[in-house]
């Protein structure tokens, strides 16, 4: 990846839009030169690249350097509250041509300030974006995650190894600034990727540990509980079946007993009950007949008795009647109406007055009620005809009385017989309750109690079986859960083991690579240093210790790393950085500000002659002052330069002018 | 292939006997190179897939 174009707009001294282009097509010429006098934009150019990539500046002449990056001229020409844009674009090429365009833009507003005319206020965040040439090379496409892209391809951590200030190179290996060589090697050689891999694997392994359930997967204990449940269930089920079977037998038995008892009693009741009912009904009929006969008998006896005792009187009456009828001697006729008139007038038949309630009045009233003569004749005649009938009926009545007495006697005999029959039936009923039924009833009661006990037992067993099944299900769920969690844990353990294996391999790989790279950088630094420093033969050994500290020893004084001259230190720094750069995993150009600022012509010659070779195939951009770009330097470097650009301060405009070629 | 990439490949070949694990480590390093500094990618998830691939 080579830097082919830098567009700087309104960045510090670069007013307006400035384009700096590098020729990246010349494969044998890898040096690009930017020549400028002091304070004419070299460091600004370096800072512009750094700002574009990371949003801040890195290279200051002093700590108090102006932090305002908007071109002063642009600020002044902008009205108060007016907005202005500051922008830097970097174009990187691959072998086919432009590949990436990285741009950072910042919008500022000019603010009113009594103390300064150059007061600006940033408007929102920087706009930072990138474009990438598509696979077919027909057009640019947006880079989705520009920060990720920069972090992966030009990480800030390695910026010190491709954006360099030559005058500060010595700080890399002196104790003044605590640069760690190991870290430098790790970063530039992209060991970060392996370190990151190890960190991620460690993090992943921690995750596996966290994800583990941590349960004690004691299947045996849970399985034993399930087996115990099964055993108890078997026992209970067996007892349940036996009890059910026994109960069914008992129920059959009780049905038989109930049938027996019912049938037995019913037969007897049916048999004797019918006889009893019949007898009782018959008795009721007989009783009624006896009562009727007795009533008839009583009447006949009375009638007969009266007739018998009145026989003489009747005969005498009959005789008298006959006499009366024969003689015609009836009492005189009395006129009832006449008698009633007398009573009304209170007079006697004889014409005398009568008193109330007197004997005479009573006689008159009686006389008034006396029947007429004809009536007497009728009654007497009738009685005369009926009296013989009455006397004749007495014999019939006596005969009927005898018949009735016979009938009553027969009925009473029948009643006696029936009573005897009823007693026999009652006795038979009593006899039938006795032994057999009693025995069966007791047996039934006993069987019923057994059934009750069994049903209670069956109920208890059902509850126990249900409860045991529930407990067993719970244990089975536990077992399943434990098994699932254990399977997961086992899988996590396997993953963790594999993870640890990869961690160990990665650590070994990292150590081995670090050792190899260290050895190669050590060898390369020593070789480069000898090529760059004219007096390098005096230095017996250049080495990097196992702790990754740099060491330069000479034949006479021993360790000299902290005592190197300016020139030797710069050459050593360049030698080390070049060695590092050649093992770098990052394909980015190296830009060095003031590479030969403080060294003599001899070293410049060596650097001009050898550094481009040492950084073969790498794009190198030297930012040099006119005083650095001496004729010797120029002579040895000229045929390796692809582009020369001059930055010239324009006194009239106060701007930096860009010119191709040396001024 | 850069010198470093070759060095890494050679070292992995030298130290890791199993080809599956070699491939897994190379894959993990490539993922780290590509997404390591970014926070927008679930890198651990990708690593997990590598591990899962190894234990199958």
XYZ file of C-alpha atoms in Angstrom:
719
model
C 0.000 0.000 0.000
C 1.625 3.245 -1.182
C 0.638 6.840 -0.505
C -0.078 8.311 -3.917
C -1.833 11.542 -3.071
C -2.365 13.838 -0.116
C -5.028 16.559 -0.379
C -4.783 19.199 2.315
C -7.394 21.927 2.554
C -7.133 24.840 4.997
C -4.910 22.849 7.349
C -2.597 25.271 9.189
C -0.294 26.898 6.583
C -1.912 24.958 3.721
C -4.574 27.508 2.757
C -7.163 26.413 0.220
C -6.942 23.067 -1.501
C -3.400 21.667 -1.896
C -2.608 18.443 -3.693
C 0.663 16.595 -3.201
C 1.120 13.619 -5.515
C 3.756 10.924 -5.347
C 4.790 8.772 -8.265
C 4.320 5.216 -7.040
C 4.763 3.486 -10.400
C 8.589 3.451 -10.478
C 9.422 0.154 -8.835
C 13.190 0.705 -8.562
C 12.749 4.205 -7.106
C 11.172 4.011 -3.691
C 12.249 7.383 -2.266
C 9.963 10.430 -2.267
C 11.417 13.693 -1.184
C 9.718 16.730 0.272
C 12.128 19.620 0.601
C 11.336 22.680 2.641
C 13.016 25.267 4.699
C 12.507 25.196 8.423
C 8.974 26.262 9.446
C 7.625 25.799 5.925
C 5.229 22.898 6.365
C 7.284 19.681 6.748
C 6.013 18.887 10.245
C 2.584 20.263 9.287
C 2.518 17.750 6.426
C 3.395 14.944 8.866
C 0.800 16.180 11.353
C -1.847 16.456 8.599
C -1.401 12.755 7.788
C -1.517 11.849 11.472
C -4.621 14.013 12.041
C -6.386 12.508 9.073
C -5.799 8.984 10.386
C -6.266 9.485 14.139
C -8.017 12.851 14.637
C -5.163 14.496 16.536
C -1.652 15.841 16.020
C 1.486 14.115 17.191
C 4.475 16.180 16.138
C 5.052 19.545 17.797
C 8.093 21.695 17.738
C 7.425 22.667 21.339
C 4.843 21.746 23.900
C 3.364 25.227 23.557
C 2.849 24.948 19.833
C -0.376 26.369 18.511
C -3.198 23.844 18.761
C -5.370 25.675 16.205
C -5.275 23.683 12.988
C -7.588 25.772 10.794
C -5.672 27.998 8.381
C -5.377 31.466 9.881
C -5.915 33.017 6.470
C -9.122 31.062 6.027
C -10.368 32.178 9.446
C -9.658 35.803 8.714
C -11.424 35.754 5.374
C -14.482 34.119 6.938
C -17.103 36.459 8.366
C -18.108 36.225 12.027
C -20.442 33.245 12.478
C -19.451 32.057 9.040
C -18.579 28.405 8.568
C -15.377 27.004 7.107
C -14.151 23.535 6.226
C -10.865 21.866 7.014
C -10.106 18.602 5.271
C -7.307 16.096 4.637
C -7.599 13.188 2.214
C -5.065 10.374 1.812
C -5.083 8.213 -1.292
C -3.361 4.839 -1.094
C -2.575 2.742 -4.163
C -2.044 -0.968 -4.575
C -0.397 -2.535 -7.635
C -3.483 -1.851 -9.737
C -3.889 1.833 -8.858
C -5.893 3.854 -6.285
C -7.291 1.490 -3.684
C -8.326 3.484 -0.621
C -9.312 7.093 0.031
C -9.381 8.156 3.665
C -10.837 11.594 4.480
C -11.344 13.587 7.628
C -13.380 16.784 7.559
C -14.004 19.313 10.273
C -16.439 22.207 10.109
C -15.719 25.285 12.212
C -17.546 28.514 12.789
C -15.776 31.800 13.249
C -16.644 33.279 16.611
C -16.565 36.876 17.862
C -13.876 37.303 20.467
C -12.448 40.542 21.828
C -9.059 39.027 22.607
C -8.530 37.098 19.390
C -9.594 37.531 15.783
C -8.955 33.833 15.189
C -11.470 32.333 17.569
C -13.333 29.363 16.066
C -15.869 26.870 17.367
C -16.018 23.336 16.032
C -19.389 22.392 14.582
C -20.209 18.805 15.512
C -17.884 15.836 15.303
C -15.361 15.321 12.530
C -16.671 13.621 9.461
C -14.402 10.630 9.011
C -14.966 8.292 6.110
C -13.236 6.040 3.619
C -13.748 4.658 0.147
C -12.415 1.435 -1.306
C -12.057 0.469 -4.949
C -14.404 -2.399 -5.728
C -13.143 -5.830 -6.771
C -13.665 -5.127 -10.479
C -11.764 -1.826 -10.278
C -14.678 0.128 -11.709
C -15.537 2.413 -8.815
C -15.192 3.292 -5.148
C -17.441 1.963 -2.442
C -17.931 3.218 1.069
C -15.865 1.509 3.794
C -18.515 0.544 6.346
C -16.518 0.663 9.581
C -13.763 3.157 8.946
C -12.405 3.080 12.509
C -12.174 -0.724 12.363
C -10.487 -0.430 9.000
C -7.841 1.986 10.345
C -7.367 -0.099 13.509
C -6.710 -3.179 11.396
C -4.564 -1.681 8.654
C -2.759 1.320 10.157
C -3.207 1.010 13.910
C -2.265 4.012 15.951
C -0.088 1.821 18.153
C 2.369 1.273 15.306
C 2.271 4.830 13.978
C 5.627 5.584 15.668
C 7.233 3.106 13.278
C 6.069 4.616 9.997
C 5.579 8.289 10.883
C 8.937 9.266 12.338
C 10.718 12.328 13.442
C 14.375 11.493 12.747
C 15.567 13.843 15.430
C 13.631 11.869 18.043
C 14.762 8.422 16.865
C 17.368 8.142 19.579
C 14.592 8.202 22.157
C 13.533 4.742 20.977
C 16.482 3.055 22.615
C 17.640 5.513 25.238
C 16.360 5.404 28.747
C 15.031 8.973 28.453
C 11.781 7.749 26.949
C 10.700 4.349 28.143
C 10.090 2.755 24.797
C 9.953 -0.925 25.142
C 11.693 -2.734 22.361
C 9.701 -5.832 22.981
C 6.490 -3.909 22.487
C 7.955 -2.258 19.411
C 8.778 -5.631 17.906
C 5.414 -7.009 18.904
C 3.541 -4.100 17.385
C 5.429 -3.659 14.197
C 5.747 -7.371 13.537
C 2.015 -7.694 14.032
C 2.564 -10.027 16.953
C -0.374 -8.120 18.338
C -2.526 -10.458 16.319
C -1.114 -13.469 18.169
C -1.239 -11.623 21.496
C -4.827 -10.667 20.736
C -5.562 -14.237 19.751
C -4.194 -15.449 23.082
C -6.216 -12.814 24.975
C -9.360 -13.775 23.139
C -8.770 -17.455 23.761
C -8.175 -16.739 27.464
C -11.369 -14.664 27.506
C -13.212 -17.474 25.763
C -11.859 -19.984 28.277
C -13.056 -17.746 31.118
C -16.449 -17.622 29.438
C -16.507 -21.433 29.320
C -15.689 -21.502 33.053
C -18.443 -18.976 33.740
C -20.946 -20.877 31.610
C -20.310 -24.137 33.428
C -23.168 -24.957 35.782
C -20.746 -26.169 38.447
C -23.152 -28.860 39.570
C -21.922 -32.099 41.031
C -23.177 -34.458 38.371
C -23.968 -37.291 40.764
C -26.229 -39.381 38.542
C -25.772 -42.444 40.777
C -27.431 -40.877 43.816
C -30.391 -39.611 41.785
C -30.679 -42.905 39.904
C -30.661 -44.747 43.234
C -33.538 -42.575 44.435
C -35.431 -43.428 41.241
C -34.650 -47.124 41.685
C -35.882 -46.953 45.304
C -39.088 -45.386 44.037
C -39.440 -48.141 41.433
C -38.907 -50.797 44.085
C -41.516 -49.279 46.375
C -43.848 -48.833 43.427
C -43.452 -52.502 42.519
C -44.286 -53.519 46.087
C -47.231 -51.162 46.257
C -48.534 -52.208 42.848
C -48.227 -55.843 43.791
C -50.090 -55.292 47.082
C -52.621 -53.152 45.225
C -53.311 -55.879 42.666
C -53.533 -58.534 45.370
C -55.863 -56.415 47.474
C -57.977 -55.565 44.434
C -58.157 -59.239 43.524
C -59.048 -60.192 47.093
C -61.659 -57.469 47.199
C -63.202 -58.616 43.971
C -63.487 -62.123 45.509
C -65.015 -60.621 48.639
C -67.456 -58.600 46.579
C -68.503 -61.698 44.690
C -68.902 -63.452 48.025
C -71.002 -60.654 49.396
C -73.178 -60.675 46.315
C -73.756 -64.392 46.850
C -74.508 -63.824 50.540
C -76.852 -60.961 49.837
C -78.562 -63.054 47.181
C -78.876 -65.971 49.562
C -80.247 -63.866 52.378
C -82.637 -62.009 50.142
C -83.842 -65.118 48.366
C -84.180 -67.098 51.564
C -86.238 -64.548 53.427
C -88.318 -63.661 50.449
C -89.269 -67.290 49.771
C -90.321 -67.772 53.327
C -92.121 -64.487 53.470
C -93.768 -65.185 50.169
C -94.727 -68.683 51.199
C -96.030 -68.023 54.681
C -97.121 -64.471 54.184
C -99.693 -65.522 51.617
C -101.123 -68.174 53.941
C -101.216 -65.742 56.801
C -102.990 -63.107 54.728
C -105.491 -65.636 53.491
C -106.196 -66.930 57.010
C -106.535 -63.435 58.403
C -108.900 -62.454 55.629
C -110.920 -65.628 56.201
C -111.030 -64.903 59.937
C -112.354 -61.453 59.239
C -115.161 -62.964 57.124
C -115.975 -65.560 59.763
C -116.017 -62.902 62.483
C -118.465 -60.830 60.492
C -120.667 -63.846 59.850
C -120.637 -64.842 63.527
C -121.597 -61.298 64.505
C -124.423 -61.311 61.991
C -125.607 -64.781 63.148
C -125.418 -63.733 66.754
C -127.473 -60.601 66.069
C -130.126 -62.670 64.255
C -130.005 -65.227 67.023
C -130.515 -62.606 69.735
C -133.470 -61.109 67.884
C -135.061 -64.486 67.316
C -134.465 -65.531 70.926
C -136.169 -62.323 72.186
C -139.004 -62.686 69.735
C -139.461 -66.331 70.617
C -139.271 -65.556 74.314
C -141.927 -62.820 73.991
C -144.140 -65.011 71.890
C -143.722 -67.922 74.220
C -144.531 -65.838 77.283
C -147.464 -64.019 75.532
C -149.077 -67.077 74.129
C -151.869 -67.124 76.800
C -152.532 -63.412 76.493
C -152.665 -63.593 72.802
C -155.049 -66.471 72.922
C -157.244 -64.544 75.450
C -157.108 -61.420 73.304
C -158.011 -63.489 70.341
C -160.954 -64.904 72.226
C -162.045 -61.386 73.330
C -161.778 -60.148 69.767
C -163.871 -62.978 68.595
C -166.424 -62.122 71.218
C -166.482 -58.451 70.341
C -166.754 -59.210 66.686
C -169.356 -61.791 67.275
C -171.355 -59.513 69.661
C -170.723 -56.334 67.784
C -170.314 -54.602 71.125
C -168.167 -51.706 70.111
C -167.906 -48.457 72.213
C -170.205 -45.502 71.183
C -169.050 -43.188 68.552
C -167.632 -39.997 69.723
C -167.531 -36.923 67.578
C -164.086 -35.574 67.917
C -165.038 -32.173 66.487
C -167.795 -31.751 69.077
C -165.360 -32.624 71.876
C -162.872 -30.068 70.566
C -165.653 -27.387 70.595
C -166.382 -28.208 74.222
C -162.780 -27.881 75.174
C -162.646 -24.562 73.445
C -165.684 -23.332 75.400
C -164.338 -24.890 78.587
C -167.522 -26.919 78.997
C -168.160 -30.543 79.930
C -170.356 -32.886 77.959
C -172.769 -32.402 80.697
C -172.760 -28.682 80.131
C -170.894 -27.632 83.280
C -167.834 -25.439 83.178
C -164.472 -27.042 83.538
C -161.286 -25.634 85.001
C -157.920 -25.570 83.339
C -155.827 -28.734 83.944
C -158.672 -30.248 85.775
C -159.528 -33.994 85.586
C -162.478 -33.204 83.360
C -160.338 -31.314 80.898
C -157.846 -34.258 80.691
C -160.708 -36.717 80.013
C -162.077 -34.495 77.297
C -158.673 -34.215 75.590
C -158.288 -38.043 75.746
C -161.715 -38.437 74.311
C -160.893 -36.030 71.536
C -158.006 -38.307 70.521
C -159.965 -41.538 70.672
C -160.152 -43.311 67.321
C -163.348 -43.768 65.602
C -165.395 -46.798 65.815
C -164.527 -47.970 62.316
C -160.925 -47.752 63.197
C -161.456 -49.971 66.205
C -163.244 -52.448 64.093
C -160.393 -52.465 61.546
C -157.693 -52.951 64.181
C -159.479 -55.623 66.030
C -160.276 -57.454 62.812
C -156.750 -57.210 61.666
C -155.369 -58.336 65.037
C -157.793 -61.129 64.946
C -156.307 -62.364 61.676
C -152.628 -61.812 62.638
C -152.528 -63.300 66.124
C -152.779 -66.876 64.851
C -149.889 -66.160 62.434
C -147.841 -64.926 65.345
C -148.497 -67.996 67.332
C -147.642 -70.170 64.333
C -144.265 -68.319 63.697
C -142.852 -69.316 67.066
C -141.939 -72.781 65.827
C -140.165 -71.389 62.819
C -138.180 -69.046 65.041
C -137.056 -71.837 67.318
C -135.922 -73.790 64.292
C -133.974 -70.769 62.978
C -132.352 -70.251 66.399
C -131.042 -73.806 66.274
C -129.660 -73.297 62.786
C -127.937 -70.085 63.795
C -126.436 -71.655 66.857
C -125.060 -74.432 64.700
C -123.601 -71.967 62.209
C -121.975 -69.906 64.968
C -120.469 -73.011 66.451
C -119.071 -74.052 63.078
C -117.563 -70.581 62.557
C -115.951 -70.624 65.945
C -114.459 -73.998 65.175
C -113.056 -72.610 61.917
C -111.585 -69.649 63.774
C -109.906 -71.973 66.202
C -108.407 -73.922 63.332
C -107.181 -70.759 61.641
C -105.634 -69.513 64.850
C -103.755 -72.728 65.114
C -102.571 -72.377 61.494
C -101.330 -68.838 62.179
C -99.371 -69.997 65.157
C -97.752 -72.623 62.978
C -96.831 -70.027 60.340
C -95.319 -67.697 62.936
C -93.379 -70.551 64.316
C -92.079 -71.435 60.868
C -91.040 -67.816 60.257
C -89.247 -67.758 63.569
C -87.613 -71.049 62.794
C -86.380 -69.772 59.389
C -84.287 -66.803 60.986
C -82.334 -69.046 63.057
C -79.017 -70.732 62.385
C -78.389 -70.583 58.683
C -79.428 -66.994 58.141
C -77.690 -65.841 61.275
C -74.530 -67.554 60.175
C -74.797 -66.058 56.707
C -75.550 -62.608 58.071
C -72.513 -62.785 60.335
C -70.423 -63.945 57.409
C -71.786 -61.071 55.328
C -70.931 -58.603 58.048
C -67.433 -60.006 58.315
C -66.955 -59.862 54.546
C -68.262 -56.298 54.484
C -65.737 -55.321 57.131
C -62.994 -57.031 55.116
C -64.115 -55.141 51.990
C -64.109 -51.875 53.942
C -60.611 -52.576 55.212
C -59.455 -53.528 51.737
C -60.976 -50.431 50.175
C -59.254 -48.273 52.746
C -56.011 -50.084 51.967
C -56.624 -49.677 48.221
C -57.216 -45.936 48.723
C -54.070 -45.642 50.807
C -52.104 -47.592 48.204
C -53.458 -45.419 45.387
C -52.334 -42.278 47.226
C -48.937 -43.830 47.934
C -48.546 -44.957 44.312
C -49.574 -41.508 43.054
C -47.199 -39.765 45.478
C -44.362 -42.136 44.616
C -44.948 -41.571 40.900
C -44.828 -37.812 41.464
C -41.609 -38.110 43.470
C -40.167 -40.397 40.807
C -41.099 -37.918 38.065
C -39.401 -35.160 40.060
C -36.247 -37.287 40.387
C -36.404 -38.136 36.693
C -36.677 -34.445 35.843
C -33.728 -33.789 38.151
C -31.781 -36.551 36.448
C -32.614 -35.200 32.992
C -31.629 -31.680 34.041
C -28.428 -32.888 35.638
C -27.636 -34.953 32.554
C -28.322 -32.026 30.240
C -26.247 -29.703 32.382
C -23.558 -32.321 32.686
C -23.531 -32.799 28.918
C -23.209 -29.053 28.533
C -20.490 -28.991 31.170
C -18.681 -31.876 29.505
C -18.865 -30.022 26.221
C -17.634 -26.841 27.904
C -14.810 -28.817 29.533
C -13.841 -30.195 26.120
C -14.008 -26.716 24.636
C -12.030 -25.317 27.542
C -9.380 -28.023 27.148
C -9.156 -27.313 23.443
C -9.050 -23.610 24.164
C -6.207 -24.083 26.652
C -4.393 -26.250 24.119
C -4.672 -23.469 21.540
C -3.595 -20.905 24.160
C -0.491 -22.946 24.930
C 0.276 -23.441 21.258
C -0.274 -19.730 20.607
C 1.986 -18.771 23.503
C 4.686 -21.119 22.224
C 4.208 -19.774 18.704
C 4.416 -16.206 19.954
C 7.555 -16.896 21.949
C 9.142 -18.747 19.043
C 8.241 -16.023 16.569
C 9.425 -13.306 18.941
C 12.705 -15.144 19.335
C 13.081 -15.606 15.580
C 12.102 -12.016 14.836
C 14.341 -10.754 17.594
C 17.225 -12.753 16.126
C 16.474 -11.518 12.620
C 16.005 -7.889 13.734
C 19.160 -8.147 15.764
C 21.035 -9.480 12.753
C 19.397 -6.976 10.411
C 19.978 -4.013 12.772
C 23.654 -4.935 13.050
C 23.973 -5.241 9.272
C 22.036 -2.024 8.600
C 23.999 -0.138 11.221
C 27.271 -1.186 9.647
C 26.014 0.039 6.291
C 24.696 3.351 7.635
C 27.466 4.382 10.034
C 30.885 4.964 8.653
C 32.595 3.977 11.897
C 30.492 0.926 12.484
C 33.516 -1.404 12.278
C 34.524 -0.110 15.672
C 31.343 -1.494 17.145
C 32.007 -5.082 17.909
C 28.478 -6.271 18.561
C 24.931 -5.085 18.091
C 22.472 -7.235 19.972
C 19.007 -7.481 21.427
C 18.891 -9.266 24.756
C 16.324 -11.852 25.808
C 14.674 -8.993 27.710
C 14.622 -7.090 24.406
C 16.945 -4.305 25.371
C 19.203 -2.955 22.610
C 22.897 -3.152 23.053
C 25.911 -1.767 21.123
C 29.325 -2.664 22.336
C 32.683 -1.506 21.019
C 36.027 -3.149 21.179
C 37.372 -0.916 23.886
C 34.631 0.660 25.999
C 31.987 -2.052 26.229
C 28.294 -1.019 26.304
C 27.723 2.248 24.421
C 23.975 2.378 23.810
C 23.518 5.458 26.016
C 26.737 7.097 24.885
C 26.294 7.117 21.104
C 27.018 10.358 19.278
C 24.140 12.178 17.526
C 25.151 10.742 14.188
C 25.739 7.240 15.479
C 22.454 7.318 17.409
C 20.514 8.428 14.304
C 22.194 5.722 12.196
C 21.500 3.138 14.884
C 17.884 4.305 15.164
C 17.393 4.151 11.400
C 19.091 0.737 11.303
C 16.754 -0.592 13.980
C 13.641 1.003 12.494
C 14.554 -0.279 9.035
C 15.067 -3.771 10.438
C 11.737 -3.521 12.226
C 10.061 -2.152 9.130
C 11.259 -5.051 7.038
C 9.628 -7.488 9.415
C 6.545 -5.401 9.767
C 3.251 -7.095 9.035
C 1.857 -3.736 7.911
C 2.132 -2.612 4.334
C 2.265 1.153 4.862
C 4.763 3.811 3.685
C 7.430 5.096 6.026
C 7.614 8.866 6.400
C 10.653 10.300 8.144
C 10.980 13.927 9.081
C 14.605 15.149 9.159
C 16.254 11.769 8.540
C 19.758 13.208 8.385
C 19.329 16.437 10.292
C 22.156 16.112 12.740
C 24.730 13.967 11.020
C 27.799 14.631 9.034
C 28.376 14.169 5.334
C 29.965 10.737 5.764
C 26.915 9.320 7.381
C 24.604 11.158 4.971
C 26.418 9.483 2.132
C 25.966 6.091 3.756
C 22.313 6.780 4.534
C 21.595 8.107 1.046
C 23.367 5.159 -0.442
C 22.122 2.354 1.750
C 18.814 3.258 3.389
C 16.798 3.050 0.126
C 18.325 -0.369 -0.446
C 17.608 -1.469 3.076
C 13.973 -0.338 2.636
C 13.708 -1.878 -0.816
C 10.103 -2.279 -2.041
C 8.920 0.025 0.744
C 7.706 3.495 -0.037
C 9.821 6.013 1.828
C 9.022 9.717 2.137
C 11.842 11.900 3.430
C 10.941 15.338 4.738
C 14.207 17.260 4.543
C 15.399 20.816 4.923
C 17.493 22.447 2.275
C 20.450 22.155 4.613
C 19.928 18.377 4.955
C 19.619 17.987 1.215
C 23.272 18.523 0.542
C 24.975 17.815 -2.727
C 26.480 14.611 -1.330
C 23.098 13.432 -0.077
C 21.543 14.450 -3.383
C 24.225 12.715 -5.415
C 23.815 9.351 -3.744
C 20.019 9.574 -3.435
C 19.084 11.056 -6.778
C 18.742 7.862 -8.781
C 16.474 6.350 -6.136
C 14.011 9.268 -6.017
C 10.678 8.915 -7.746
C 9.147 12.224 -6.700
C 10.608 15.467 -5.427
C 8.338 18.158 -4.083
C 9.263 21.517 -2.675
C 7.247 23.382 -0.096
C 7.841 27.099 -0.479
C 6.672 29.860 1.778
C 5.039 32.622 -0.274
C 5.829 35.872 1.425
C 3.156 37.732 -0.552
C 0.255 35.484 0.306
C 1.611 33.962 3.510
C 0.697 30.570 2.054
C 2.719 27.432 1.405
C 3.182 26.857 -2.288
C 3.735 23.347 -3.580
C 6.124 22.823 -6.452
C 7.210 19.621 -8.168
C 10.984 19.216 -8.200
C 13.599 20.840 -6.030
C 13.587 24.557 -5.736
C 3.209 -13.712 1.499
C 5.143 -11.321 3.738
C 8.223 -12.425 5.609
C 6.265 -12.248 8.820
C 3.339 -14.244 7.481
C 5.756 -16.902 6.282
C 7.503 -16.847 9.638
C 4.201 -17.336 11.442
C 3.183 -20.139 9.090
C 6.539 -21.868 9.479
C 6.483 -21.564 13.250
C 2.946 -22.894 13.496
C 3.881 -25.796 11.207
C 6.888 -26.480 13.394
C 5.110 -26.325 16.766
C 1.585 -27.593 16.118
C 1.406 -31.249 15.110
C -2.296 -31.473 14.208
C -3.365 -29.979 10.908
C -6.807 -29.100 12.315
C -5.271 -27.154 15.156
C -2.783 -25.487 12.780
C -5.696 -24.357 10.661
C -7.619 -23.226 13.750
C -4.748 -21.081 15.025
C -4.171 -19.513 11.623
C -7.868 -18.797 11.329
C -7.931 -17.211 14.807
C -4.944 -15.012 14.005
C -6.509 -13.917 10.722
C -9.730 -13.024 12.538
C -7.730 -11.062 15.077
C -5.853 -9.225 12.306
C -9.073 -8.427 10.527
C -11.406 -7.570 13.386
C -9.169 -7.448 16.459
C -9.229 -3.720 16.991
C -12.839 -3.254 16.038
C -15.623 -3.422 18.533
C -18.369 -3.945 16.006
C -17.658 -7.651 15.529
C -18.488 -10.516 17.898
C -14.973 -11.892 17.761
C -15.446 -14.312 20.673
C -18.408 -15.805 18.829
C -16.180 -16.435 15.823
C -13.518 -17.968 18.068
C -16.119 -20.201 19.626
C -17.024 -21.533 16.202
C -13.368 -22.396 15.605
C -13.237 -24.316 18.908
C -16.517 -26.066 18.113
C -15.080 -27.049 14.748
C -12.129 -28.654 16.523
C -14.102 -30.781 18.981
C -16.522 -32.222 16.420
